[in-house]
PDB file of C-alpha atoms in Angstrom:
ATOM      1  CA  MET N   1     -36.589-106.394 207.775  1.00 47.00           C
ATOM      2  CA  GLU N   2     -33.034-106.029 206.498  1.00 55.00           C
ATOM      3  CA  THR N   3     -30.560-105.286 209.266  1.00 75.00           C
ATOM      4  CA  ASP N   4     -27.404-104.995 207.153  1.00 88.00           C
ATOM      5  CA  LEU N   5     -26.369-101.357 207.271  1.00 92.00           C
ATOM      6  CA  ASN N   6     -22.829-101.468 205.960  1.00 95.00           C
ATOM      7  CA  ARG N   7     -20.867-103.083 203.128  1.00 96.00           C
ATOM      8  CA  ILE N   8     -17.496-103.254 204.878  1.00 97.00           C
ATOM      9  CA  LYS N   9     -17.062-106.997 204.284  1.00 97.00           C
ATOM     10  CA  VAL N  10     -17.869-106.659 200.571  1.00 96.00           C
ATOM     11  CA  VAL N  11     -15.596-103.663 200.046  1.00 97.00           C
ATOM     12  CA  LEU N  12     -12.708-105.318 201.886  1.00 97.00           C
ATOM     13  CA  ALA N  13     -13.051-108.319 199.565  1.00 97.00           C
ATOM     14  CA  GLU N  14     -13.196-106.065 196.493  1.00 96.00           C
ATOM     15  CA  LYS N  15     -10.021-104.309 197.643  1.00 97.00           C
ATOM     16  CA  LYS N  16      -8.367-107.626 198.536  1.00 97.00           C
ATOM     17  CA  ARG N  17      -7.922-106.605 202.157  1.00 98.00           C
ATOM     18  CA  THR N  18      -8.630-108.587 205.308  1.00 97.00           C
ATOM     19  CA  ASN N  19     -10.353-107.890 208.603  1.00 97.00           C
ATOM     20  CA  LYS N  20      -6.957-108.289 210.271  1.00 97.00           C
ATOM     21  CA  TRP N  21      -5.420-105.631 208.001  1.00 98.00           C
ATOM     22  CA  LEU N  22      -8.255-103.203 208.794  1.00 98.00           C
ATOM     23  CA  ALA N  23      -7.946-103.881 212.522  1.00 98.00           C
ATOM     24  CA  GLU N  24      -4.212-103.134 212.391  1.00 98.00           C
ATOM     25  CA  GLN N  25      -4.736 -99.926 210.405  1.00 98.00           C
ATOM     26  CA  LEU N  26      -7.396 -98.634 212.789  1.00 98.00           C
ATOM     27  CA  GLY N  27      -5.814 -99.914 216.007  1.00 98.00           C
ATOM     28  CA  LYS N  28      -8.954-101.926 216.772  1.00 98.00           C
ATOM     29  CA  ASP N  29      -9.516-105.437 218.050  1.00 98.00           C
ATOM     30  CA  PRO N  30     -10.109-107.891 215.175  1.00 97.00           C
ATOM     31  CA  ALA N  31     -13.298-109.015 216.949  1.00 98.00           C
ATOM     32  CA  THR N  32     -14.666-105.474 216.560  1.00 98.00           C
ATOM     33  CA  ILE N  33     -13.972-105.517 212.815  1.00 98.00           C
ATOM     34  CA  SER N  34     -15.651-108.919 212.581  1.00 97.00           C
ATOM     35  CA  LYS N  35     -18.778-107.515 214.252  1.00 97.00           C
ATOM     36  CA  TRP N  36     -18.847-104.651 211.752  1.00 97.00           C
ATOM     37  CA  CYS N  37     -18.388-107.040 208.817  1.00 96.00           C
ATOM     38  CA  THR N  38     -21.272-109.220 209.966  1.00 95.00           C
ATOM     39  CA  ASN N  39     -23.435-106.199 210.839  1.00 94.00           C
ATOM     40  CA  VAL N  40     -23.710-107.267 214.473  1.00 95.00           C
ATOM     41  CA  SER N  41     -22.610-103.740 215.366  1.00 96.00           C
ATOM     42  CA  GLN N  42     -21.845-100.593 213.396  1.00 96.00           C
ATOM     43  CA  PRO N  43     -18.863 -98.264 213.381  1.00 97.00           C
ATOM     44  CA  GLY N  44     -19.380 -94.564 213.955  1.00 96.00           C
ATOM     45  CA  LEU N  45     -19.331 -92.036 211.124  1.00 96.00           C
ATOM     46  CA  GLU N  46     -15.786 -90.910 211.883  1.00 98.00           C
ATOM     47  CA  THR N  47     -14.608 -94.521 211.757  1.00 98.00           C
ATOM     48  CA  LEU N  48     -16.446 -95.056 208.458  1.00 97.00           C
ATOM     49  CA  ARG N  49     -14.621 -92.007 207.126  1.00 98.00           C
ATOM     50  CA  GLN N  50     -11.291 -93.479 208.231  1.00 98.00           C
ATOM     51  CA  ILE N  51     -12.136 -96.813 206.592  1.00 98.00           C
ATOM     52  CA  ALA N  52     -13.073 -95.042 203.367  1.00 98.00           C
ATOM     53  CA  GLU N  53      -9.765 -93.170 203.380  1.00 98.00           C
ATOM     54  CA  LEU N  54      -7.782 -96.349 204.025  1.00 98.00           C
ATOM     55  CA  LEU N  55      -9.556 -98.121 201.151  1.00 98.00           C
ATOM     56  CA  ASP N  56      -9.420 -95.051 198.889  1.00 97.00           C
ATOM     57  CA  ILE N  57     -13.169 -95.011 198.280  1.00 96.00           C
ATOM     58  CA  ASP N  58     -16.118 -92.697 198.785  1.00 96.00           C
ATOM     59  CA  ILE N  59     -17.682 -93.237 202.224  1.00 96.00           C
ATOM     60  CA  ARG N  60     -21.040 -93.897 200.527  1.00 94.00           C
ATOM     61  CA  GLU N  61     -19.652 -97.166 199.144  1.00 95.00           C
ATOM     62  CA  LEU N  62     -19.546 -98.487 202.710  1.00 96.00           C
ATOM     63  CA  ILE N  63     -23.226 -97.906 203.434  1.00 93.00           C
ATOM     64  CA  ILE N  64     -26.193 -99.802 202.051  1.00 89.00           C
ATOM     65  CA  PRO N  65     -28.564 -97.258 200.459  1.00 86.00           C
ATOM     66  CA  THR N  66     -31.935 -96.760 202.116  1.00 82.00           C
ATOM     67  CA  LYS N  67     -33.616 -95.492 198.966  1.00 81.00           C
ATOM     68  CA  VAL N  68     -33.068 -96.399 195.381  1.00 75.00           C
ATOM     69  CA  GLU N  69     -33.607 -93.499 193.032  1.00 74.00           C
ATOM     70  CA  ALA N  70     -35.282 -94.062 189.713  1.00 70.00           C
ATOM     71  CA  PRO N  71     -32.948 -93.519 186.788  1.00 71.00           C
ATOM     72  CA  LYS N  72     -33.156 -90.078 185.283  1.00 75.00           C
ATOM     73  CA  ILE N  73     -34.386 -89.942 181.719  1.00 78.00           C
ATOM     74  CA  VAL N  74     -32.774 -87.379 179.498  1.00 77.00           C
ATOM     75  CA  TYR N  75     -34.625 -86.385 176.395  1.00 75.00           C
ATOM     76  CA  MET N  76     -32.539 -85.181 173.524  1.00 72.00           C
ATOM     77  CA  SER N  77     -34.111 -83.302 170.718  1.00 68.00           C
ATOM     78  CA  ASN N  78     -33.153 -84.149 167.203  1.00 67.00           C
ATOM     79  CA  ASN N  79     -33.106 -80.572 166.093  1.00 63.00           C
ATOM     80  CA  LEU N  80     -31.532 -81.055 162.695  1.00 62.00           C
ATOM     81  CA  SER N  81     -32.977 -78.569 160.310  1.00 59.00           C
ATOM     82  CA  SER N  82     -31.969 -78.528 156.701  1.00 57.00           C
ATOM     83  CA  LYS N  83     -31.550 -75.138 155.101  1.00 54.00           C
TER      84      LYS N  83
END
């Protein structure tokens, strides 16, 4: 069973930010950030919102989806009638 619930480590790397930077921004111990990044523990929703704001992303980018939706198929009609 997959226990990873967040993508904080991945998003920090994508944004070229470090655990230390995030700890300083949030006023948290770097060990706490490390636990979040390794999915040993999880931040609360309010903290996830703060992280998303700091990284200028949608909060959903920090969470691993639990369901993958099938792509939606759009049918377009070729309604070209010649008159």
